[in-house]
Coordinates of C-alpha atoms and ligand atoms in Angstrom, one line a residue:
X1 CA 0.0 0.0 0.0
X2 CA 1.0 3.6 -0.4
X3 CA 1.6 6.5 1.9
X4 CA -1.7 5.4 3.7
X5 CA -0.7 2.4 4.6
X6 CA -1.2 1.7 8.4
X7 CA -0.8 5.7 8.9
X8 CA -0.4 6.4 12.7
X9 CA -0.9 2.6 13.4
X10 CA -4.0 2.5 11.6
X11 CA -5.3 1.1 7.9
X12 CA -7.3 3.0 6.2
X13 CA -10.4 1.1 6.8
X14 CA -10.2 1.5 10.5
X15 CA -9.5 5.0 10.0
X16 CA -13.3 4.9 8.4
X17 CA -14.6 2.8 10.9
X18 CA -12.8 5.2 13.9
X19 CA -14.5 8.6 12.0
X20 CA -18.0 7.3 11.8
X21 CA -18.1 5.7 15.4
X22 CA -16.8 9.5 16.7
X23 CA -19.8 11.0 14.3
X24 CA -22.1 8.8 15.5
X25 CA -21.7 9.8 19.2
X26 CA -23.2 12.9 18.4
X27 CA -26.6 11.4 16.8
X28 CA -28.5 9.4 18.2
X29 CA -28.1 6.5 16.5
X30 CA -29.9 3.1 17.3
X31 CA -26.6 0.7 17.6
X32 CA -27.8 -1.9 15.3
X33 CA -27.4 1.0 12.7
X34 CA -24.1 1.9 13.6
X35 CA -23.2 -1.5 13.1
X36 CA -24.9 -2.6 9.9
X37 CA -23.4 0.6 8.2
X38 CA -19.5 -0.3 9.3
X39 CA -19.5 -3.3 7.1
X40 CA -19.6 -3.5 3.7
X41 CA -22.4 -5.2 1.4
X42 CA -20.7 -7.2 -1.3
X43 CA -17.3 -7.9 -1.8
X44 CA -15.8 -9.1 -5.0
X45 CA -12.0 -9.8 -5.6
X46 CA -11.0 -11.4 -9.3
X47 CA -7.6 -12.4 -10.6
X48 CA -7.2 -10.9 -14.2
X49 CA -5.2 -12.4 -16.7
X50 CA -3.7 -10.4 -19.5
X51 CA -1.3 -11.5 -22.3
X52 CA 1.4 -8.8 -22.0
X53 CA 3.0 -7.7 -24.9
X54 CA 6.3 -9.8 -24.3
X55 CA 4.1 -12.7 -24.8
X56 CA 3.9 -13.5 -21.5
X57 CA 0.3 -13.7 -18.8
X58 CA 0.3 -11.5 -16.1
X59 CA -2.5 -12.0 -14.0
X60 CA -3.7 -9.0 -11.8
X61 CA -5.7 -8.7 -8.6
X62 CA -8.5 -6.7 -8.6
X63 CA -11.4 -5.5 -6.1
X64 CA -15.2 -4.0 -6.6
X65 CA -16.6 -3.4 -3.0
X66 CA -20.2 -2.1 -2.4
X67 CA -20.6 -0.7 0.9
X68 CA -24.1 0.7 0.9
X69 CA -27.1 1.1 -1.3
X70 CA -29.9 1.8 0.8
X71 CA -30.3 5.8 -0.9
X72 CA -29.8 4.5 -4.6
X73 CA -27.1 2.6 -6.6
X74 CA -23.7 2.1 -5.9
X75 CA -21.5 4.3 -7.0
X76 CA -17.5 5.2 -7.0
X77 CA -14.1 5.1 -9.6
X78 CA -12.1 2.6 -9.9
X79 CA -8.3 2.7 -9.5
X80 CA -5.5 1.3 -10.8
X81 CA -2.2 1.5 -8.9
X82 CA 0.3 -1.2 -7.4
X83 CA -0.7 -0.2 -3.8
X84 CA -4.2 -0.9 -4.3
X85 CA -6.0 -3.2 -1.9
X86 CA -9.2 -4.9 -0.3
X87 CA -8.6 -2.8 3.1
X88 CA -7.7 0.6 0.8
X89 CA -10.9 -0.2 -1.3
X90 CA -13.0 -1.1 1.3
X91 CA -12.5 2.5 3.0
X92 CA -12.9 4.2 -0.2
X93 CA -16.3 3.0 -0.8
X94 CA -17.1 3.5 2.9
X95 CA -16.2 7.4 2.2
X96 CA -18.5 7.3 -1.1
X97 CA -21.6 6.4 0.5
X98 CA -21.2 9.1 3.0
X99 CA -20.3 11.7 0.3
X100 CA -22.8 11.0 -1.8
X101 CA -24.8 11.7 0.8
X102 CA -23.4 15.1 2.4
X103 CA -24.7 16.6 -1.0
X104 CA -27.8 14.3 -1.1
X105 CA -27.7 12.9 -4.0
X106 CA -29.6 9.5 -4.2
X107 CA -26.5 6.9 -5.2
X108 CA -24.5 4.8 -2.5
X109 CA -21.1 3.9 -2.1
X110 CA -18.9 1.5 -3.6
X111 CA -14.8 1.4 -5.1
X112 CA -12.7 -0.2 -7.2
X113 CA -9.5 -1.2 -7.3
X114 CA -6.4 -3.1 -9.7
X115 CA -3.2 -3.9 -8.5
X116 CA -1.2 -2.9 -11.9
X117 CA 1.2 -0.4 -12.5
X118 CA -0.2 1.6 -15.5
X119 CA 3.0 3.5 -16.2
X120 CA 4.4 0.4 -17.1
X121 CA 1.7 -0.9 -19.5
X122 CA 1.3 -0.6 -22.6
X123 CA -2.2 1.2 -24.3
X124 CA -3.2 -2.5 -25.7
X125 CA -2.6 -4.2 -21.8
X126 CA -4.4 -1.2 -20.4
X127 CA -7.4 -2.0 -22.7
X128 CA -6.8 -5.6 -22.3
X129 CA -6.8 -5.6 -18.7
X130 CA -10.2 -3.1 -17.9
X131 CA -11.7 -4.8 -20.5
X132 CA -11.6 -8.5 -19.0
X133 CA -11.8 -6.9 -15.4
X134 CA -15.0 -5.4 -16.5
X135 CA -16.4 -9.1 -18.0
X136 CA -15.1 -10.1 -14.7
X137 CA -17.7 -7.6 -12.1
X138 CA -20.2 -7.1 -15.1
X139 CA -22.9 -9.6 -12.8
X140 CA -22.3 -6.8 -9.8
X141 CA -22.1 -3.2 -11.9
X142 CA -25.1 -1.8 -14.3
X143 CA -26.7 1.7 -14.4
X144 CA -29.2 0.3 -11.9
X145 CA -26.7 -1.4 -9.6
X146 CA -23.4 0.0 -9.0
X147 CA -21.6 2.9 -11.5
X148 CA -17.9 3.0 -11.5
X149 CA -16.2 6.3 -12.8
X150 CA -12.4 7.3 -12.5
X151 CA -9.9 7.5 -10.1
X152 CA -6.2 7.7 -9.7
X153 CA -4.6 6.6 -12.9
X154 CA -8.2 6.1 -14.3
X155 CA -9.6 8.2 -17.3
X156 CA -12.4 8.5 -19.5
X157 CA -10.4 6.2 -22.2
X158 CA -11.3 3.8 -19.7
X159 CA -14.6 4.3 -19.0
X160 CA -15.1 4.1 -22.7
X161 CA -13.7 0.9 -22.7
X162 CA -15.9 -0.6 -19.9
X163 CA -18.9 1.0 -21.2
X164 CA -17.8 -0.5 -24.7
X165 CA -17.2 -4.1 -23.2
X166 CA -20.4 -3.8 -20.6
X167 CA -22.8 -2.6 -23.8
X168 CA -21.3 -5.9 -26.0
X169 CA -21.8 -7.9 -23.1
X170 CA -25.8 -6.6 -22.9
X171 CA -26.3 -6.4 -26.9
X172 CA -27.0 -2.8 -26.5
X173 CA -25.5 0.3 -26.1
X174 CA -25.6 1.2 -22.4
X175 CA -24.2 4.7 -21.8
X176 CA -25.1 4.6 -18.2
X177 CA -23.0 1.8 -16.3
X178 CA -20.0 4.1 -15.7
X179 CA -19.3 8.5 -15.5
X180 CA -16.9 10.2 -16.6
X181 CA -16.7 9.2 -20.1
X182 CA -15.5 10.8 -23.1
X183 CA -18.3 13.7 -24.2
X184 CA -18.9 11.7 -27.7
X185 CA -19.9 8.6 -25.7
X186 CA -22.8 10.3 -23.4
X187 CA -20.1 12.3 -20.9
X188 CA -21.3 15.3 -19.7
X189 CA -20.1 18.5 -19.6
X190 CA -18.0 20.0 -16.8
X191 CA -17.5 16.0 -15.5
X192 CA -13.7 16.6 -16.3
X193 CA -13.1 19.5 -13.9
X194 CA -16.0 18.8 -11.7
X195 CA -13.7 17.5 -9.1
X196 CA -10.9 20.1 -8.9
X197 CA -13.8 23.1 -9.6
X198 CA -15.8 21.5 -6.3
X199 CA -12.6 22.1 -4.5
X200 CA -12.4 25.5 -5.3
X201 CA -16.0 26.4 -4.5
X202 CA -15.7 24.9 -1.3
X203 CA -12.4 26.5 -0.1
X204 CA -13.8 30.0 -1.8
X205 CA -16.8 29.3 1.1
X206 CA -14.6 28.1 4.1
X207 CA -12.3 31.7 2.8
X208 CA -15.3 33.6 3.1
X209 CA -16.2 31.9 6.7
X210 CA -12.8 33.2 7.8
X211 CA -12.9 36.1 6.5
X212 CA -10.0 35.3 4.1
X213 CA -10.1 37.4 0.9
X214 CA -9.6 34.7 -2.1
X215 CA -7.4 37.6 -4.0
X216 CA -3.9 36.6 -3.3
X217 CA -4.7 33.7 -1.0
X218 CA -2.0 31.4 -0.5
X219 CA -2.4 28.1 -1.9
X220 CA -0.4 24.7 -2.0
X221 CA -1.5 21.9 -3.9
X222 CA -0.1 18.2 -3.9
X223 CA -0.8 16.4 -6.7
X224 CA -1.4 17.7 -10.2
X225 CA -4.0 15.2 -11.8
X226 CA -7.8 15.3 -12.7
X227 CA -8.5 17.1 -9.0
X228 CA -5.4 19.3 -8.3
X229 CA -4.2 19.9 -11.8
X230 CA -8.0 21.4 -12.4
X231 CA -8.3 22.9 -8.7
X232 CA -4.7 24.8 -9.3
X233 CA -6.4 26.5 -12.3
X234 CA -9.3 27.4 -10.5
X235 CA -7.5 29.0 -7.9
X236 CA -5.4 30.5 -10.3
X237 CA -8.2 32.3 -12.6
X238 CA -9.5 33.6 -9.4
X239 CA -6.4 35.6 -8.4
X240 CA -5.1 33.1 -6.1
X241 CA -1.3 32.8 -5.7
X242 CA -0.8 28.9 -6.4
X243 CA 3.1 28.5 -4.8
X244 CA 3.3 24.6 -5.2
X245 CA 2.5 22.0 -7.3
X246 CA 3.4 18.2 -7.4
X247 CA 3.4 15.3 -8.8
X248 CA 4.8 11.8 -7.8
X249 CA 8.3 12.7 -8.5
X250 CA 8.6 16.5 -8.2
X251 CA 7.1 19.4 -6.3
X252 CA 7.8 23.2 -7.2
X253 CA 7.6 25.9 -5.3
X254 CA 7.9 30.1 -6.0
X255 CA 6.0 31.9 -2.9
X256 CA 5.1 34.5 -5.4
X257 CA 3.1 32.4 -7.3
X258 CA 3.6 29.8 -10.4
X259 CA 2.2 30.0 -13.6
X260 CA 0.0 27.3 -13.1
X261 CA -0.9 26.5 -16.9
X262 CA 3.1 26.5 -17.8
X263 CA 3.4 23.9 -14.9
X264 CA 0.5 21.6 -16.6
X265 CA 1.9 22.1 -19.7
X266 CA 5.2 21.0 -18.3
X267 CA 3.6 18.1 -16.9
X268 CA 1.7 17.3 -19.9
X269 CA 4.6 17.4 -22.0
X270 CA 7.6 15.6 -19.9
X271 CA 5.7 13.7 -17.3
X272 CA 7.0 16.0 -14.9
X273 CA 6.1 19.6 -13.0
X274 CA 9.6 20.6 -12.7
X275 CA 10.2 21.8 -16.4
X276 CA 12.4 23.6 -18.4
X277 CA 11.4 27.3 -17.8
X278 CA 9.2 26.5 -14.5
X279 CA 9.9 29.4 -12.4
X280 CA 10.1 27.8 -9.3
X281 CA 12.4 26.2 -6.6
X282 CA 12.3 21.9 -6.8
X283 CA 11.6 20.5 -3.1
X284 CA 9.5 17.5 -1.8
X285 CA 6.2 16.2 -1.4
X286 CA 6.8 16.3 2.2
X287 CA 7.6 20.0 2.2
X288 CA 4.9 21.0 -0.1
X289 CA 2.6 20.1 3.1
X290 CA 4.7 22.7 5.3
X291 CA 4.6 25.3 3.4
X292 CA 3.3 28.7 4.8
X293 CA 0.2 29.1 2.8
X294 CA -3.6 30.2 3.9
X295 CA -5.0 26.7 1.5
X296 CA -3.2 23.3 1.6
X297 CA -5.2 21.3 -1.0
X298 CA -3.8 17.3 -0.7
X299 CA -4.8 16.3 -4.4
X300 CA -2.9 13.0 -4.1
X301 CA -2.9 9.8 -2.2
X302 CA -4.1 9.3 1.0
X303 CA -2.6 8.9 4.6
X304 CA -0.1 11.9 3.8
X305 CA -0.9 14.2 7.0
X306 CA 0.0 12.2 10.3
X307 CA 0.9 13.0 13.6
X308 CA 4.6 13.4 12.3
X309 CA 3.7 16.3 10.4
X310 CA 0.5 17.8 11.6
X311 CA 1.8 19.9 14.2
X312 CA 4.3 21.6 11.2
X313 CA 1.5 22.5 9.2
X314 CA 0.8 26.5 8.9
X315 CA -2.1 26.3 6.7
X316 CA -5.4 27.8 7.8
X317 CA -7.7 25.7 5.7
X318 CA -6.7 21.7 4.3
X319 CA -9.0 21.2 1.5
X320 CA -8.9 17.4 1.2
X321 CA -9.2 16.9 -2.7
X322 CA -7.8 13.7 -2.2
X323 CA -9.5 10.5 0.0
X324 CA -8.3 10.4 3.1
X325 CA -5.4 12.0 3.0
X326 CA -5.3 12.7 7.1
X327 CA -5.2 10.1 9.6
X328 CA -8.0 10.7 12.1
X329 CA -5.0 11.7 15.3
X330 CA -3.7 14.1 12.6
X331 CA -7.1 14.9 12.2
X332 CA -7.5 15.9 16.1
X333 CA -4.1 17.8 16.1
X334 CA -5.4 20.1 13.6
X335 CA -8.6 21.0 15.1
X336 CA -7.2 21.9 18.6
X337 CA -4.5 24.0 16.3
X338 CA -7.1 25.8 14.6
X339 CA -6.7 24.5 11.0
X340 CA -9.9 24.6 9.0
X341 CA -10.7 21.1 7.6
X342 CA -12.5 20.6 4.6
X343 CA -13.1 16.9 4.5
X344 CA -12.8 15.2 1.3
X345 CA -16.5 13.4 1.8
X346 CA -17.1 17.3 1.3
X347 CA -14.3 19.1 -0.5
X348 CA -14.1 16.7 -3.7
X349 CA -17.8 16.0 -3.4
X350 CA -18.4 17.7 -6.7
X351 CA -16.8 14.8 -9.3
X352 CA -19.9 12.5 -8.0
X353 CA -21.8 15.2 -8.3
X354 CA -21.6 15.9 -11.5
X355 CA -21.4 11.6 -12.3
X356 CA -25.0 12.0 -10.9
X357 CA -25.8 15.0 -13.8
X358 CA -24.1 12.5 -16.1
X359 CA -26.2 9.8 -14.9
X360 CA -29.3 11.5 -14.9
X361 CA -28.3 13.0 -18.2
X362 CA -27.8 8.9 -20.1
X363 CA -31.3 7.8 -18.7
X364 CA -33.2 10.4 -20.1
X365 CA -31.3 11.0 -23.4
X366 CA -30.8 14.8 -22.3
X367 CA -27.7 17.0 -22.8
X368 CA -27.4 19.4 -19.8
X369 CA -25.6 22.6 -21.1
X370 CA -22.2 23.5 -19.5
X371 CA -23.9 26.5 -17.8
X372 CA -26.5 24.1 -16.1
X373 CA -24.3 22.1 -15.1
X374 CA -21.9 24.3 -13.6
X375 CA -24.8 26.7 -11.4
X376 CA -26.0 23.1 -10.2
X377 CA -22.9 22.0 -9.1
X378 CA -22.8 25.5 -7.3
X379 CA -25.8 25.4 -5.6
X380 CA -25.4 21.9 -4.2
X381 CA -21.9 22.2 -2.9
X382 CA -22.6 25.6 -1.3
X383 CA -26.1 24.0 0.2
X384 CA -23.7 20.7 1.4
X385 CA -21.1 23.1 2.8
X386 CA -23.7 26.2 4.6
X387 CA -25.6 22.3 5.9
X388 CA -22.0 21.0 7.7
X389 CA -20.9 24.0 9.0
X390 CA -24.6 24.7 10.7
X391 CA -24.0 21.4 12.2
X392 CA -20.3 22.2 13.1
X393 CA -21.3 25.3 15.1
X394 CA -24.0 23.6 16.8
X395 CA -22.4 20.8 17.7
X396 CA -19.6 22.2 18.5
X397 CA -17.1 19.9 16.5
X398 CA -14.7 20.0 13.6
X399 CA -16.2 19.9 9.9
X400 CA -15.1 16.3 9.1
X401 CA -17.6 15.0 12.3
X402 CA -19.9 17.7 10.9
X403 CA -20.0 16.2 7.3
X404 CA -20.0 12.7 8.9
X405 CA -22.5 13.1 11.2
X406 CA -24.4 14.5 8.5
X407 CA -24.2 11.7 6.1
X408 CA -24.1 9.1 8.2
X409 CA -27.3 10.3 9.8
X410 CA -28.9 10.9 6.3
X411 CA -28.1 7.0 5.3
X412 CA -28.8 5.6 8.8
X413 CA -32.6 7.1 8.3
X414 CA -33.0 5.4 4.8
X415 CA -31.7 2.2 6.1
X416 CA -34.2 2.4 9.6
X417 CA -37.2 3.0 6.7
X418 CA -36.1 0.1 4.5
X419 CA -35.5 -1.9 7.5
X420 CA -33.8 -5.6 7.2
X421 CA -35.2 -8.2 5.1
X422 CA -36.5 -10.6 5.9
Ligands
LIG501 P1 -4.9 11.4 -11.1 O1 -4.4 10.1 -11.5 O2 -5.5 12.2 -12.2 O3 -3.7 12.2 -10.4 C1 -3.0 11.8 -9.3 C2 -1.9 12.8 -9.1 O4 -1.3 12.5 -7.9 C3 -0.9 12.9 -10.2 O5 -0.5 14.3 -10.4 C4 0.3 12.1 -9.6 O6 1.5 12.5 -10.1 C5 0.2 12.5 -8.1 N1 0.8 11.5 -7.3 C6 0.8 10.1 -7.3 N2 1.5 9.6 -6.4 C7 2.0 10.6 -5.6 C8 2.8 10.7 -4.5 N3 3.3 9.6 -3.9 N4 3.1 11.9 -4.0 C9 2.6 13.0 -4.6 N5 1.8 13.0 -5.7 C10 1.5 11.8 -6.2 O7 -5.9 11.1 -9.9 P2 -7.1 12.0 -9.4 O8 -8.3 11.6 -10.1 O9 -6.6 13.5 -9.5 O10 -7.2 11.6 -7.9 C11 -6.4 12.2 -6.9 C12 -7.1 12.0 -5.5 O11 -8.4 12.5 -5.6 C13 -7.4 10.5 -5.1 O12 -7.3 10.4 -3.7 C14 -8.8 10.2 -5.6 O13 -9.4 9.2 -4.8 C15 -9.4 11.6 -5.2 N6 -10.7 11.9 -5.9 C16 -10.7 11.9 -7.3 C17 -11.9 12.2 -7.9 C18 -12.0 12.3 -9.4 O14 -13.1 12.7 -9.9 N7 -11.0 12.0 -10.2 C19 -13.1 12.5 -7.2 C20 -13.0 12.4 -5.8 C21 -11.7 12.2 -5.2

């Protein structure tokens, strides 16, 4: 496993766990609830084999677990790294159930994950692989059932290749079993940025909470994929000083702000952020999230703010782009220092968002224009983040209980109506 792994003595599936028992002390929560909700519903692990293109089979482990579906199908990307596991994946789709409902949008949770290395593979094993995964959980997933999108390493080539093999599979096109598509397959507009642009309206609404003008505002991003690569530009356009950027290999730094879109370009171009021409200073990952800054936004992995570097941490708001990216003792450190925590089940909220406009969008044959899509996205993340802070102030408690206790609360009462067959 990554940087996650086992982070302050935990894995990231009792991290979960730990976070929703501490929301659930502050609703009042019948315990049979509490309990059905901390497991998962379906677990499903398959070996893939793939002919590599040395001839050779490879054969890769991969995951789809559904947590919860009492509020609608499952829903949550799949990833493909060579840390990825059961526990990991299990926690992920944990999160997704409780994000999607924090915005209240009727899906549940669920995550994928492969074990590969997609830097090493080749377009035709990529395709290969996601295609026979995809035979592999096609009894499990479905536009009724459970809708995978991306994740790290994950793009809309392949999502077009699982709605592709999914549709053969069914004898008929079927746009809806996954988001995040390509636009000429039934993607919708705004999906792409719809993660990065939720993180930016969310920390513009903590800022304006604080009292921090969003002019100039400091801001230090790890990771420089679909969420931070498109967050850095929102910040950017809005006259924020973006003064780091990473990627797995690299961070750059300039406290008087980079130019964000020669940094992309950099990265587009040489697979890295440090370029030639980047005005900036090279340090680490690890001093990216020290930085004095007013916004740290962890775009990356999770597990990467732990009691080792919490206490160093001098930003005034953490926008978690990423899932899970603090440990829940980091977590605790934070709050008593005053740090602002935007919890991911919140902050990057708006990719399954906008996966639900997509959604909605392939069922009824309609094409949302951009301008829809993006006031939507708006009005639900501001409704989602006015909702946790209410319940923050009267409670009394940091955001991430806030958003928890929200969501949790929100799934527990669907479950309680449905009841437990038989
Ligand atoms: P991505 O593959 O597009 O980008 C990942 C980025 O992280 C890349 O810039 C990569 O270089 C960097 N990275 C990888 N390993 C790193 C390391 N060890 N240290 C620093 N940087 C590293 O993935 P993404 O879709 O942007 O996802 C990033 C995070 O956001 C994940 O935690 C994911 O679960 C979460 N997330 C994604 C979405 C979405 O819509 N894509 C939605 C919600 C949450």
């Amino acid at each position: 496993m990554d940087a996650k792994v086992m982070a302050d003595g935990l894995s990231p599936a009792e991290a979960c766990r730990r976070q929703v028992e501490v929301a659930a002390a502050y609703m009042d929560l019948e315990p049979w609830l509490v309990e059905r909700l901390l497991v998962t519903n379906k677990e499903v692990t398959v070996h893939v084999p793939v002919k590599m293109d040395d001839g050779g089979l490879r054969i890769f482990t991969a995951y789809r677990v559904q947590h919860n579906d009492v509020r609608g199908p499952y829903k949550g990307g799949i990833r493909y790294h060579p840390e990825a596991d059961l526990e990991e994946v299990r926690a992920l789709a944990m999160l997704m159930t409780w994000k999607s409902a924090v915005v209240n949008i009727p899906f549940g949770g669920a995550k994928g994950g492969v074990q590969c290395n997609p830097k090493e593979m080749s377009a035709r094993e990529l395709e290969a692989m996601t295609r026979r995964f995809t035979w592999e959980i096609s009894p499990v997933i479905g536009p009724e059932r459970d809708i995978p999108a991306p994740d790290v390493y994950t793009n809309p080539q392949v999502m077009a290749w699982i709605m592709d093999t999914y549709s053969i599979l069914k004898g008929q096109t079927v746009p809806g079993v996954v988001t995040g598509k390509p636009l000429e397959l039934g993607g919708s507009l705004g999906r792409f940025e719809a993660t990065g642009k939720g993180v930016f309206i969310t920390t513009r609404a903590a800022a304006a909470h604080l009292g921090i003008p969003v002019r100039g505002m400091r801001v230090a991003i790890q990771g420089c994929g679909n969420v931070g690569g498109v967050a850095a530009r929102f910040f950017s356009r809005a006259g924020c000083k973006v003064i780091a950027l990473s990627d797995s290999k690299a961070a750059v730094y300039n406290p008087q702000g980079l130019d964000v879109e020669h940094v992309l370009a950099c990265k587009d171009q040489y697979a890295c952020v440090m370029g030639p021409k980047v005005k900036a200073e090279e340090i680490t990952n690890a001093e990216l999230l020290e930085l004095e800054c007013e916004v740290l936004a962890p775009c990356a992995l999770g597990g990467v703010i732990t009691t080792a570097n919490a206490a160093k941490i001098k930003a005034r708001i953490i926008a978690e782009g990423a899932n899970g990216p603090t440990t829940p003792a980091a977590d605790q450190m934070l709050h008593q220092a005053g740090v602002f925590m935007l919890p991911d089940i919140l902050a990057n909220a708006g990719g399954v968002t906008v996966s639900y406009f997509e959604w909605v969008q392939n069922l009824q044959n309609l094409l949302w224009s951009e301008e829809e899509i993006g006031q939507r996205l708006e009005g639900i993340l501001q409704k989602a983040f006015a909702e946790v802070l209410a319940i923050a102030q009267d409670k009394k408690v940091d955001m991430r209980t806030a958003a928890l206790t929200l969501g949790v609360s929100r799934v527990a009462r669907a479950l309680k109506l449905r009841g437990i067959y038989p």
